[in-house]
Amino acid sequence: MFNTTTKSMQWGEETLTLETGKVARQADGSVIATLGETSVMANVTFAKKPKPGQDFFPLTVHYQEKYYAAGKVPGGFFKREARPTEKETLTARLIDRPIRPLFVPGFKHEVLVMCTVLSHDLVNDPDMVAMIATSAALTISGAPFMGPIAACRVGFADGEYILNPEVEDMDQLRNNPEQRLDLVVAGTKDAVMMVESEAYELTEDEMLGAVTFAHEQIQPVIDLIIDLAEEAAKEPFDFQPPDYSDLYAAVKAAGEDKIRAAYAIMDKQERTTALSDAKTAIVEALTEEQQEDPNLGSAMKKLEASILRGDVVKTGKRIDGRALDEVRDIVCETGLLPRTHGSALFTRGETQGLVVTTLGTGDDEQIIDALHGNYRSNFLLHYNFPPYSVGEAGRVGPPGRREIGHGKLAWRALQAVLPAATDFPYTVRVVSEITESNGSSSMASVCGGSLSMMDAGVPLKSAVAGVAMGLILEEDGSYAVLTDILGDEDHLGDMDFKVAGTENGITSLQMDIKVAGITPEIMKKALAQAKEGRMHILGEMNKALTGAQEFSVHAPRIETMQIPTDKIREVIGSGGKVIREIVEVSGAKVDINDEGIIKIASPNGEAIKKAYDMIHSIVAEPEEGQVYKGKVVKIVDFGAFVNFFGKRDGLVHVSQIENRRLNHPSDVLKEGQEVFVKLLGFDDRGKVRLAMKMVDQETGEEVAPEKKNEDAD
C-alpha cells in the first residue's frame, strides 16, 4: 500500500532520518524528518498555473507546534492550538528566508509549505528539523527549486563551536554565562543563504568562524536529501522562465534616462515621486500589447536594478551621494517624554525611531507557554511599523510577521547587555515606534532602545548600536559592500546583512542572501566594514548621554531581600492572608518566589521600608539584649504581655516593669500602650522574658541599673 523511502545518518550525537511515501501522499512533497526523538512533518503543494496578472512570487510558510508533541494540553479556555506563537512565527520566517531566493526566477505559482511538529524530545529543537524537512519536501516535489538547503544551530562555549546544542543549553542564554552564542545557519552546497544569531560580544573572527563551521556541518545533510530525492523525487514540473527580453529592450529604450534621472534625486519622497512619474511615462510609450504583458513589472524592476547596481559598482557612489562605507547623518535625543520612565529619539538619515522604556515589577513578567515548558521573561521589546512611516495610507492591525521578526532581532541585540535579574530586579519593556523609514528600522530600534534604557536608568553593561550592510555582486565577480543601506539598496541588492553589538563585540547578526556565491572573503569584508560603522554610530550615541542617568520619579523602586525558604509560608500566611495584609498596610507590591527572594516595589520609598520592616519582623529572630518597641496586648496579675517583634509576644514580669514595688501592673500600664522593652532571654520552656525598667521609656535608650540601698545595722 505504501511506497516508503527512508534515509538515515549519524549527525553529531543524534540520528537524522528522512522518510517519505507513507503520510500525506496527495501533497506534492511530504517528508517527516526526525532528529533524536523530535519529528517534524513538512508538506509542500504548489499551483500548476499562476494567477493571471500576478507579478510577485506567492510563497507562504506555516510552522505549527502541536502540544501533543510534548505530551501537553494547550492552555486557555478552548484548549486547542490558536494563533501562532512568537516562536512559531519566527520559525516560519527562518524557513522562508533561505528557500525563497532558490526558486527559479520568474516562477510565480502559489506555493504553500506547512510544517507540523509531531514529536518533541525536549532535547533537539524542532525548528532546525523543520528547515531540513522543508528542504527535502521541496526537493522531491518537482517544483522548480534550486536546492536543497540544510540548516543547523551552533553554540560557542569554552572557545569551542558546538553543533546543535540541546534546548536546555540555549534556553535563556543571559542566565548562562558559559554559553555565548545561539547561531542558526542555512545554506546550499556552495553558499550560505541565511544567518540568524544571538551572541554575547563575540569578535568578528569568532562569528565568521561559527558561520564557516555551520556550513561545513550541513554538507552531509544536503547529501542525505539528495540521496532521498534520487529514489523518491517526482518528475520536475515543466516550467520555463518567461523570455521577456524584447519587452525589456522596449522598456529600457523608453525610460532608461528617466529612471536614471529619478535615482539621481537624493530626497526619498521626491525620488519616489519621480520614479512613479518615470514608470508612468514608460508605460505610456509602450504598445497596448506590451502594457498588458504580465512580465512588465519584472522588466521595470530589472531596469531599475541594472541602473542602480551598475552605477554603484562602477562609480562607488550611491543614490544619496554617499561613499560605500559612509553612515548617514545621525541625531540622538533622550528624555523627550516627561511621564515615561525612559525615552529616546534616534534619527539616521530618513530612518527614525521613537523608543520608550517602561520599568515594571515581577507581576509584569511575560509568562511564555512553550513545548519544552513554561518560563518567564523580564525583558520585552515590541516593534511597531505604521504606514505613515513610509508615507503610505495602509491597513493598521495586529503585529505581523515582519514586526515580530524585527522586534526579535532588536531584542537579541540588546538583551546581551542587560544586568542580571538579581542586580536589577525590574521587568523592562521597550517599545519602538518607527516614525520614519528608509532602510533598517530594526537597527534604529537597537540604537534607540539602548539610549532609551540608559535614559531610564537601566545599568546596561555597554551601549549597543546596529548597522545594516548591503551587497551588490555582479556577474563578472566585481562587488561593492554598502554601509547603512537605504530601502532601495536593500530591495535591489543581493544581501541584507545586519550587525549589532557593543564596542567589545557582536551581540546579534542577521544575514539574508538573494544570490549564491557569497564567499568568506566578502563576508569578512562586510563584518569589518560593519564594525567601523558600528563604532561611528556608538560615538554619535554617546553624545546624547551626558552625566549620570537617574531613575524617573514615576518609575517604581524595587528592593530585594532574601529570606530562609522555611519562612516563606509564614510570610504568605494561610490563604495569602499575611502577604495581603503587608501589601494593604504598606502600599507596596510584594512578590516572593520559591527560592525565598522577595521583591518589594513602590514609587514611595517609605512604603518599601514599611513592607520591608513588616517582612523582617516575621522572618527575623529577636536578639537577646536588644531593645524593642512594642505594644501592651494583655495585663495579668503577675505582669503584662507585650507584642514586640512582629507577631511575637513576651511577658514583662511585674518585678521588671519599674524600679519599685507595684501592687498591680495596671498601676502604670494599660492595654494598647506603646512601651520599650529589653529582651532578657528565654526560659526553659522557650518563653520570652522581657524587661522595661532598664530602658528609658521616653527615648528607648538603655539606662544603667540603680544601685540597691543597703540598710544600716
XYZ file of C-alpha atoms in Angstrom:
713
model
C 0.000 0.000 0.000
C 2.831 2.372 0.849
C 5.906 3.058 -1.213
C 8.101 4.317 1.593
C 11.628 5.663 1.210
C 13.787 6.197 4.291
C 17.301 7.611 4.625
C 19.297 7.920 7.847
C 22.680 9.181 9.006
C 24.555 9.949 12.206
C 24.630 13.729 12.672
C 26.523 14.953 15.682
C 25.304 12.965 18.654
C 21.917 12.078 17.151
C 20.491 10.067 14.245
C 18.814 12.099 11.491
C 16.139 10.253 9.485
C 14.147 11.394 6.443
C 11.049 9.452 5.427
C 8.556 9.929 2.590
C 5.796 7.916 0.936
C 3.690 6.899 3.944
C 1.943 10.098 5.092
C 0.220 12.922 3.159
C 0.602 11.234 -0.206
C -1.565 13.784 -2.050
C 0.828 16.633 -1.278
C 3.387 17.395 -3.994
C 6.131 16.689 -1.479
C 5.874 15.299 2.052
C 8.772 14.383 4.334
C 8.938 13.509 8.017
C 12.347 14.424 9.429
C 13.401 13.011 12.800
C 16.404 14.042 14.896
C 16.666 12.034 18.093
C 13.001 11.791 19.078
C 11.969 15.144 17.613
C 9.887 14.712 14.453
C 8.556 17.349 12.047
C 6.336 16.732 9.025
C 6.763 19.135 6.094
C 4.161 19.185 3.317
C 4.617 21.169 0.108
C 1.993 21.956 -2.518
C 2.160 24.357 -5.444
C -0.318 25.609 -8.013
C 0.223 24.289 -11.519
C -0.776 27.630 -13.067
C -0.065 31.193 -11.949
C -2.873 33.607 -11.244
C -3.419 35.923 -14.233
C -1.679 39.273 -13.823
C 0.238 38.259 -10.694
C 3.654 39.938 -10.637
C 5.116 38.526 -7.411
C 6.056 35.113 -6.029
C 3.318 33.986 -3.564
C 5.229 31.710 -1.181
C 3.567 31.026 2.187
C 5.249 29.121 5.036
C 3.445 27.896 8.152
C 5.116 26.248 11.138
C 2.943 24.723 13.861
C 3.959 23.269 17.207
C 1.328 20.801 18.357
C 1.137 20.490 22.138
C 0.619 16.750 21.887
C 4.173 16.547 20.520
C 5.456 17.081 24.069
C 2.584 15.338 25.843
C 0.923 18.614 26.859
C -2.616 20.005 26.720
C -2.906 23.594 25.457
C -3.786 26.287 27.964
C -6.578 28.801 27.579
C -10.333 28.379 27.584
C -10.694 26.450 24.323
C -7.833 24.006 24.982
C -6.634 23.912 21.409
C -3.829 25.500 19.421
C -4.826 29.037 18.456
C -2.973 31.827 16.666
C 0.763 31.290 16.056
C 3.063 31.932 18.977
C 6.084 34.197 18.588
C 8.311 31.106 18.305
C 6.134 29.673 15.520
C 6.120 32.970 13.612
C 9.893 33.374 13.886
C 10.494 29.785 12.785
C 8.220 30.245 9.766
C 10.402 33.228 8.824
C 13.553 31.160 9.349
C 12.240 28.579 6.865
C 11.017 31.148 4.337
C 14.158 33.274 4.104
C 16.674 30.735 2.702
C 14.252 28.939 0.340
C 12.601 31.968 -1.276
C 15.642 33.027 -3.375
C 16.156 29.452 -4.617
C 13.025 29.194 -6.721
C 13.698 29.665 -10.427
C 13.361 33.372 -11.346
C 10.037 34.063 -12.974
C 8.203 31.280 -11.121
C 5.062 32.965 -9.760
C 2.901 29.969 -8.960
C 1.414 29.863 -5.474
C 3.478 27.669 -3.110
C 2.369 26.506 0.337
C 4.736 24.975 2.900
C 3.242 23.555 6.117
C 5.462 22.193 8.882
C 3.896 20.350 11.815
C 5.829 19.328 14.927
C 4.686 15.773 15.660
C 7.069 14.844 18.465
C 9.441 16.811 20.685
C 12.001 15.085 22.887
C 12.781 18.359 24.743
C 16.423 17.961 23.669
C 16.511 18.712 19.911
C 14.833 21.944 18.852
C 12.223 21.247 16.142
C 12.970 24.468 14.223
C 16.136 23.026 12.646
C 14.357 19.751 11.909
C 11.557 21.702 10.203
C 14.009 23.509 7.917
C 15.572 20.211 6.845
C 12.164 18.591 6.323
C 11.020 21.545 4.205
C 14.119 21.398 2.020
C 13.651 17.665 1.472
C 9.949 18.041 0.683
C 10.649 20.802 -1.851
C 13.464 18.808 -3.441
C 11.241 15.779 -4.107
C 8.102 17.774 -5.010
C 9.066 18.532 -8.610
C 8.788 22.292 -8.017
C 11.459 24.423 -9.752
C 13.530 24.705 -6.571
C 17.295 25.131 -6.906
C 18.103 23.433 -3.610
C 18.467 21.542 -1.479
C 19.431 23.520 1.585
C 20.177 22.325 5.096
C 20.388 24.121 8.423
C 21.928 23.705 11.858
C 22.326 25.512 15.148
C 25.751 26.376 16.578
C 26.731 27.158 20.157
C 30.044 28.543 21.424
C 31.416 27.619 24.851
C 34.978 27.473 26.183
C 36.295 28.570 22.787
C 34.704 25.577 21.004
C 31.855 25.508 18.480
C 29.029 23.102 19.356
C 26.781 21.503 16.728
C 23.071 21.503 17.566
C 23.298 22.186 21.314
C 20.395 20.951 23.411
C 17.282 23.053 24.013
C 18.210 23.462 27.678
C 21.648 24.840 26.753
C 20.051 27.513 24.551
C 17.295 28.448 26.989
C 17.649 31.988 28.375
C 21.309 32.426 27.471
C 21.555 35.607 29.521
C 21.495 33.432 32.637
C 24.094 31.007 31.241
C 27.479 32.766 31.097
C 29.215 29.623 29.777
C 27.233 29.614 26.516
C 27.936 32.707 24.395
C 26.167 32.017 21.110
C 22.903 30.812 19.574
C 23.502 30.818 15.815
C 21.296 29.386 13.065
C 22.772 28.961 9.592
C 21.074 27.698 6.429
C 22.837 27.143 3.132
C 23.238 25.172 -0.064
C 26.169 23.000 -1.074
C 28.113 26.037 -2.215
C 26.821 29.049 -0.304
C 25.411 30.339 2.968
C 21.885 31.666 2.414
C 20.739 32.784 5.848
C 22.208 33.568 9.296
C 20.341 34.408 12.494
C 22.075 34.772 15.848
C 22.066 35.859 19.460
C 25.596 36.458 20.704
C 27.449 37.743 23.741
C 30.065 40.156 22.445
C 31.830 37.769 20.080
C 34.554 39.114 17.828
C 34.113 39.310 14.070
C 36.514 36.389 13.588
C 34.608 34.240 16.113
C 31.310 34.935 14.341
C 32.761 34.214 10.908
C 34.277 31.015 12.270
C 30.868 29.939 13.579
C 29.238 30.535 10.182
C 32.007 28.580 8.428
C 31.712 25.740 10.971
C 27.947 25.558 10.399
C 28.301 25.458 6.609
C 30.706 22.544 6.914
C 28.386 20.641 9.257
C 25.332 20.858 6.980
C 27.093 19.277 3.980
C 26.273 15.638 4.903
C 22.622 16.615 5.446
C 22.466 18.057 1.924
C 23.931 14.795 0.619
C 21.260 12.842 2.551
C 18.469 14.903 0.952
C 19.974 14.289 -2.493
C 20.056 10.537 -1.754
C 16.369 10.666 -0.808
C 15.490 12.621 -3.956
C 17.304 10.167 -6.225
C 14.852 7.482 -5.135
C 11.675 9.401 -4.309
C 11.611 12.646 -6.323
C 8.726 13.345 -8.681
C 9.213 14.382 -12.271
C 10.287 18.034 -12.495
C 7.428 20.405 -13.166
C 7.555 21.653 -16.741
C 8.370 25.288 -16.175
C 10.320 27.556 -18.455
C 11.187 31.044 -17.230
C 9.419 33.589 -19.410
C 11.515 35.304 -22.051
C 10.730 38.986 -21.912
C 13.938 40.240 -23.496
C 12.030 42.137 -26.223
C 9.801 43.777 -23.612
C 12.841 44.694 -21.502
C 14.525 46.259 -24.538
C 11.417 48.367 -25.156
C 11.203 49.423 -21.504
C 14.901 50.314 -21.444
C 14.662 52.354 -24.628
C 11.588 54.186 -23.388
C 12.787 55.111 -19.940
C 16.413 54.411 -19.028
C 17.240 58.121 -18.925
C 14.118 58.903 -16.880
C 14.849 56.173 -14.288
C 18.497 57.234 -14.048
C 17.457 60.870 -13.523
C 14.981 59.838 -10.814
C 17.642 57.862 -8.945
C 19.880 60.933 -9.016
C 17.446 62.688 -6.639
C 18.670 62.366 -3.048
C 15.456 63.070 -1.130
C 13.449 59.871 -0.736
C 9.957 61.291 -1.229
C 10.987 63.373 -4.232
C 12.806 60.352 -5.665
C 9.769 58.114 -5.140
C 7.533 60.617 -6.925
C 9.999 60.957 -9.803
C 10.265 57.157 -10.151
C 6.484 56.852 -10.269
C 6.282 59.521 -12.968
C 9.070 57.836 -14.933
C 7.300 54.455 -14.821
C 4.060 56.047 -15.937
C 5.860 57.654 -18.882
C 7.447 54.313 -19.822
C 4.092 52.512 -19.794
C 2.523 55.216 -21.946
C 5.331 54.815 -24.500
C 4.664 51.065 -24.887
C 2.190 49.373 -27.188
C -1.125 48.140 -25.792
C 0.092 44.544 -26.026
C 3.275 45.364 -24.113
C 1.264 47.193 -21.450
C -0.801 44.060 -20.803
C 2.231 41.748 -20.639
C 2.356 40.114 -17.143
C 6.163 40.462 -17.188
C 6.058 44.257 -17.349
C 6.687 44.577 -13.624
C 9.713 42.274 -13.848
C 11.099 44.266 -16.770
C 10.718 47.515 -14.821
C 12.483 46.068 -11.774
C 15.285 44.691 -13.952
C 15.849 48.146 -15.444
C 15.920 49.777 -12.005
C 18.359 47.151 -10.714
C 20.715 47.486 -13.681
C 20.897 51.264 -13.269
C 21.272 51.318 -9.504
C 23.658 48.372 -9.224
C 25.835 49.268 -12.196
C 26.355 52.849 -11.061
C 27.294 51.828 -7.519
C 29.888 49.248 -8.589
C 31.400 51.434 -11.327
C 31.467 54.808 -9.590
C 31.452 53.887 -5.895
C 28.702 56.486 -5.390
C 25.244 55.674 -4.086
C 21.733 57.027 -4.590
C 22.121 59.711 -1.925
C 25.687 60.572 -2.919
C 27.391 58.786 -0.017
C 30.583 56.767 -0.215
C 30.243 52.990 0.126
C 31.302 52.961 3.807
C 29.602 56.197 4.882
C 26.840 56.308 7.505
C 24.047 58.849 7.125
C 23.835 61.847 9.483
C 22.731 60.833 12.981
C 20.839 62.822 15.619
C 20.187 61.297 19.061
C 17.965 62.742 21.786
C 16.935 61.365 25.178
C 14.346 62.302 27.805
C 11.757 63.572 25.320
C 8.637 62.339 27.098
C 8.065 63.728 30.614
C 5.937 60.947 32.141
C 7.639 57.871 30.695
C 10.436 56.113 32.562
C 12.870 56.474 29.649
C 12.637 57.742 26.072
C 14.882 58.381 23.084
C 14.551 59.604 19.519
C 17.108 58.106 17.148
C 17.288 59.583 13.657
C 19.640 58.296 10.963
C 19.021 59.985 7.635
C 15.386 59.279 6.743
C 15.014 56.472 9.279
C 13.716 57.386 12.722
C 12.597 55.517 15.807
C 10.894 56.865 18.919
C 11.775 54.304 21.571
C 10.227 54.219 25.049
C 11.252 52.171 28.092
C 8.919 51.175 30.925
C 10.112 49.599 34.167
C 7.769 47.134 35.841
C 7.737 44.628 38.651
C 7.652 40.847 38.747
C 3.899 40.987 38.124
C 4.679 42.382 34.662
C 6.887 39.496 33.526
C 5.664 37.644 30.453
C 4.744 34.014 31.017
C 5.609 32.006 27.911
C 3.959 28.625 27.346
C 6.437 26.660 25.227
C 6.595 22.998 24.233
C 9.588 22.450 26.497
C 7.813 24.082 29.462
C 6.657 27.422 30.835
C 9.120 30.173 31.622
C 9.069 33.870 32.440
C 10.744 36.731 30.600
C 11.571 40.057 32.263
C 12.707 41.775 29.047
C 10.190 42.628 26.340
C 10.775 44.533 23.096
C 7.891 45.458 20.829
C 8.363 46.984 17.379
C 5.664 48.915 15.507
C 5.826 49.914 11.843
C 2.824 52.142 10.981
C 2.046 53.003 7.321
C 2.763 56.709 7.824
C 6.439 55.893 8.438
C 6.843 55.368 4.681
C 4.291 57.982 3.617
C 1.542 55.476 2.868
C -2.093 55.042 3.829
C -2.495 51.366 4.684
C -4.243 48.888 6.939
C -3.441 49.009 10.646
C -3.826 45.766 12.583
C -2.082 43.429 14.995
C 1.676 42.914 14.552
C 2.557 40.830 11.510
C 5.494 38.553 10.818
C 7.684 41.493 9.849
C 7.036 43.368 13.107
C 7.623 40.256 15.195
C 10.827 39.411 13.307
C 12.299 42.913 13.502
C 11.372 43.187 17.179
C 13.063 39.871 17.962
C 16.230 40.936 16.149
C 16.433 44.090 18.273
C 15.629 42.024 21.399
C 18.533 39.687 20.671
C 20.906 42.605 20.173
C 20.011 44.331 23.445
C 19.364 41.553 25.924
C 23.037 40.550 25.907
C 23.965 43.713 27.847
C 21.163 43.690 30.407
C 22.119 43.410 34.084
C 21.368 40.195 35.951
C 17.895 39.975 37.451
C 19.450 39.697 40.912
C 21.213 43.047 40.409
C 18.325 44.848 38.683
C 15.031 43.190 39.670
C 12.834 45.021 37.160
C 10.772 43.897 34.219
C 11.926 46.040 31.278
C 9.611 46.746 28.339
C 10.979 48.620 25.332
C 8.609 49.823 22.595
C 10.000 51.068 19.287
C 7.653 53.286 17.290
C 9.094 53.666 13.797
C 8.110 57.179 12.729
C 10.164 57.298 9.511
C 11.730 54.515 7.471
C 14.221 54.377 4.656
C 16.475 51.464 5.467
C 16.991 49.345 8.580
C 14.441 50.458 11.120
C 15.334 47.366 13.176
C 18.842 48.715 13.705
C 17.356 52.115 14.606
C 15.336 50.220 17.229
C 18.567 48.761 18.626
C 20.239 52.164 18.891
C 17.122 53.896 20.234
C 16.444 51.027 22.639
C 19.933 51.276 24.098
C 19.572 55.043 24.583
C 16.060 54.729 25.984
C 17.054 52.130 28.594
C 20.030 54.218 29.657
C 17.706 57.220 29.979
C 15.501 55.083 32.246
C 18.473 54.308 34.476
C 18.890 50.666 33.431
C 22.549 49.822 34.192
C 23.465 48.293 30.827
C 26.898 46.698 30.614
C 27.578 48.757 27.486
C 25.787 50.770 24.816
C 24.645 48.803 21.735
C 24.449 50.049 18.151
C 23.407 48.327 14.952
C 24.023 48.881 11.259
C 22.609 47.303 8.095
C 25.033 46.303 5.366
C 24.257 45.601 1.720
C 25.985 43.954 -1.206
C 25.937 44.307 -4.952
C 27.581 41.342 -6.679
C 27.923 41.491 -10.462
C 28.167 38.510 -12.800
C 31.838 39.231 -13.507
C 32.658 38.852 -9.772
C 33.032 42.568 -9.042
C 31.175 43.685 -5.948
C 30.527 46.551 -3.569
C 29.761 46.302 0.161
C 27.476 49.121 1.334
C 27.249 50.509 4.860
C 23.893 51.705 6.244
C 21.772 50.740 3.238
C 18.705 52.590 2.015
C 15.410 50.870 1.311
C 16.035 50.861 -2.452
C 19.529 49.406 -1.974
C 18.028 46.634 0.151
C 15.264 45.971 -2.392
C 17.553 45.823 -5.424
C 20.719 44.464 -3.771
C 21.954 40.924 -3.173
C 22.390 40.849 0.604
C 20.793 42.192 3.756
C 23.419 41.921 6.489
C 22.513 43.400 9.890
C 25.145 43.557 12.638
C 24.575 44.876 16.164
C 26.975 45.000 19.063
C 28.989 46.947 21.586
C 32.496 48.326 21.297
C 33.677 44.933 22.593
C 31.910 42.607 20.167
C 28.834 41.417 18.286
C 25.550 40.753 20.090
C 23.384 39.914 17.078
C 23.914 39.047 13.425
C 21.254 38.520 10.767
C 22.011 37.844 7.125
C 19.848 37.080 4.115
C 21.385 36.292 0.748
C 19.487 36.607 -2.523
C 22.150 35.028 -4.733
C 24.589 32.150 -4.428
C 28.289 32.863 -4.433
C 28.852 34.892 -1.274
C 32.414 33.968 -0.344
C 34.018 34.068 3.128
C 36.166 36.927 1.864
C 33.069 39.019 1.099
C 31.568 38.203 4.495
C 34.819 39.115 6.236
C 34.913 42.464 4.452
C 31.260 43.106 5.326
C 31.884 42.343 9.008
C 34.947 44.595 9.139
C 33.088 47.435 7.412
C 30.117 46.909 9.730
C 32.405 47.257 12.756
C 33.630 50.623 11.512
C 30.042 51.762 11.028
C 29.022 50.477 14.459
C 31.856 52.331 16.186
C 30.886 55.547 14.401
C 27.249 55.203 15.498
C 28.260 54.444 19.106
C 30.283 57.656 19.109
C 27.243 59.644 17.983
C 25.042 57.948 20.599
C 27.467 58.782 23.399
C 26.989 62.485 22.654
C 23.348 62.195 23.747
C 24.196 60.722 27.142
C 25.590 63.491 29.317
C 26.027 62.860 33.034
C 24.638 60.069 35.174
C 21.249 58.731 34.159
C 18.762 58.714 37.015
C 15.523 56.878 37.630
C 12.340 58.649 36.660
C 10.320 59.764 39.651
C 7.409 57.878 38.060
C 9.235 54.544 37.940
C 8.727 52.021 40.736
C 11.563 51.432 43.164
C 12.292 47.800 43.875
C 14.193 46.417 46.845
C 15.031 42.746 47.187
C 15.524 40.692 50.308
C 16.404 37.049 50.832
C 14.594 35.010 53.463
C 15.057 31.372 54.511
C 12.866 29.103 52.415
C 11.304 27.639 55.578
C 9.958 31.130 56.365
C 8.125 31.567 53.035
C 4.942 30.031 54.428
C 4.947 32.448 57.381
C 5.279 35.484 55.096
C 2.481 34.326 52.810
C 0.195 33.143 55.597
C -2.840 30.904 55.402
C -4.537 31.551 52.064
C -2.219 34.523 51.488
C -3.644 36.411 54.473
C -0.324 37.739 55.803
C 1.133 38.932 52.481
C -2.166 40.640 51.585
C -2.047 42.488 54.897
C 1.553 43.586 54.204
C 0.526 44.944 50.794
C -2.553 46.733 52.172
C -0.798 48.278 55.157
C 2.421 49.307 53.380
C 1.007 50.213 49.953
C 3.891 48.405 48.211
C 3.802 45.459 45.779
C 5.344 42.328 47.230
C 6.456 39.359 45.122
C 8.048 36.212 46.545
C 9.488 33.217 44.669
C 10.259 29.643 45.637
C 13.896 30.485 46.420
C 12.883 32.959 49.127
C 13.759 36.075 47.096
C 11.279 38.842 47.849
C 10.854 41.908 45.630
C 9.210 44.952 47.205
C 8.157 47.631 44.715
C 6.663 51.098 45.031
C 7.400 54.641 43.796
C 7.259 55.588 47.505
C 10.400 54.789 49.485
C 8.511 54.862 52.802
C 6.102 52.195 51.559
C 9.043 49.946 50.645
C 10.609 50.443 54.086
C 7.344 49.666 55.851
C 6.838 46.454 53.880
C 10.486 45.510 54.446
C 10.175 46.027 58.198
C 6.947 44.012 58.348
C 8.519 41.093 56.494
C 11.732 41.352 58.509
C 9.780 41.182 61.743
C 8.169 37.928 60.576
C 11.276 36.121 59.398
C 13.960 37.503 61.693
C 14.659 36.154 65.189
C 14.778 38.541 68.162
C 18.241 39.024 69.645
C 18.932 38.731 73.352
C 19.964 42.027 74.924
C 18.336 44.204 72.244
C 15.758 46.901 72.950
C 12.482 46.780 71.002
C 9.416 48.977 70.766
C 6.225 47.083 71.485
C 2.600 47.336 72.473
C 0.887 46.032 75.592
C -1.657 43.458 74.469
C -2.766 41.928 77.794
C -2.408 42.720 81.505
C -2.495 39.969 84.135
C -1.851 39.903 87.879
C 1.771 38.860 87.523
C 2.774 41.171 84.653
C 1.984 42.328 81.102
C 2.242 40.648 77.715
C 3.875 42.879 75.106
C 3.829 42.360 71.323
C 7.360 43.469 70.488
C 8.629 41.632 67.379
C 6.205 41.090 64.531
C 3.627 38.628 65.811
C 5.825 37.625 68.747
C 4.687 38.394 72.323
C 6.637 38.232 75.563
C 5.990 38.640 79.274
C 7.208 41.607 81.312
C 7.015 40.321 84.898
C 5.596 42.797 87.388
C 9.023 42.978 89.028
C 10.574 44.088 85.719
C 8.214 46.984 84.993
C 9.681 49.672 87.251
C 12.426 50.010 89.856
C 9.828 49.985 92.652
C 7.294 47.568 94.035
C 3.917 47.677 92.262
C 0.635 46.378 93.658
C -0.583 45.553 90.151
C 0.769 46.098 86.609
C -2.301 48.188 85.807
C -0.982 50.836 88.186
C 1.318 52.064 85.351
C 0.233 50.171 82.216
C -2.890 49.821 80.103
C -3.678 47.694 77.060
C -2.653 49.314 73.751
C 0.101 51.402 75.386
C 3.420 51.550 73.479
C 6.479 50.724 75.557
C 10.172 49.970 75.132
C 11.337 46.565 76.308
C 14.639 44.747 76.542
C 14.852 41.061 75.635
C 16.357 39.332 78.661
C 16.289 35.875 77.142
C 14.195 32.731 77.087
C 13.165 30.452 79.930
C 13.455 26.656 79.985
C 10.221 26.303 78.037
C 11.289 28.796 75.342
C 9.065 31.575 76.665
C 10.281 35.137 76.097
C 11.385 37.193 79.117
C 11.199 40.976 78.743
C 12.026 43.938 80.974
C 11.056 47.605 80.969
C 12.810 49.035 83.994
C 16.291 49.267 82.454
C 15.022 51.178 79.371
C 14.230 54.889 79.266
C 10.582 54.882 78.193
C 10.903 58.326 76.612
C 13.945 57.709 74.397
C 14.163 53.925 74.172
C 17.770 54.035 75.358
C 19.056 51.540 77.887
C 19.959 53.018 81.275
C 22.292 51.706 83.958
C 20.548 49.777 86.768
C 20.079 51.670 90.039
C 22.216 50.561 92.972
C 20.288 48.847 95.761
C 20.226 50.809 99.084
C 21.685 48.802 101.968
C 20.032 49.310 105.429
C 22.417 50.144 108.286
C 22.556 47.715 111.164
